[in-house]
C-alpha angles and dihedrals in degrees: 000000000000094000100029095109093048092048091050093051092047091048091051091050091049089051090051090050091050090062090073095047120091111271099181137006121210111196095193089060093032089223138120119222121217133181090274102036133058130154107283087343091279094147097041125229110293089172090075092058092045092050091047094052092042091054090048091050091049089053091049093049 
């Protein structure tokens, strides 16, 4: 329990960083989708929700 707050903050920051990494690659479109980019925004931007909840969790830690 000594490092639980530090581990939580680091995990939230890693999750925020993962939003900019490629989540899926579609070879027929020759594009990689991230948390903030999808083709014609058909799948929305789940990265915004993840960043919001990660920032809230960092504040609560």
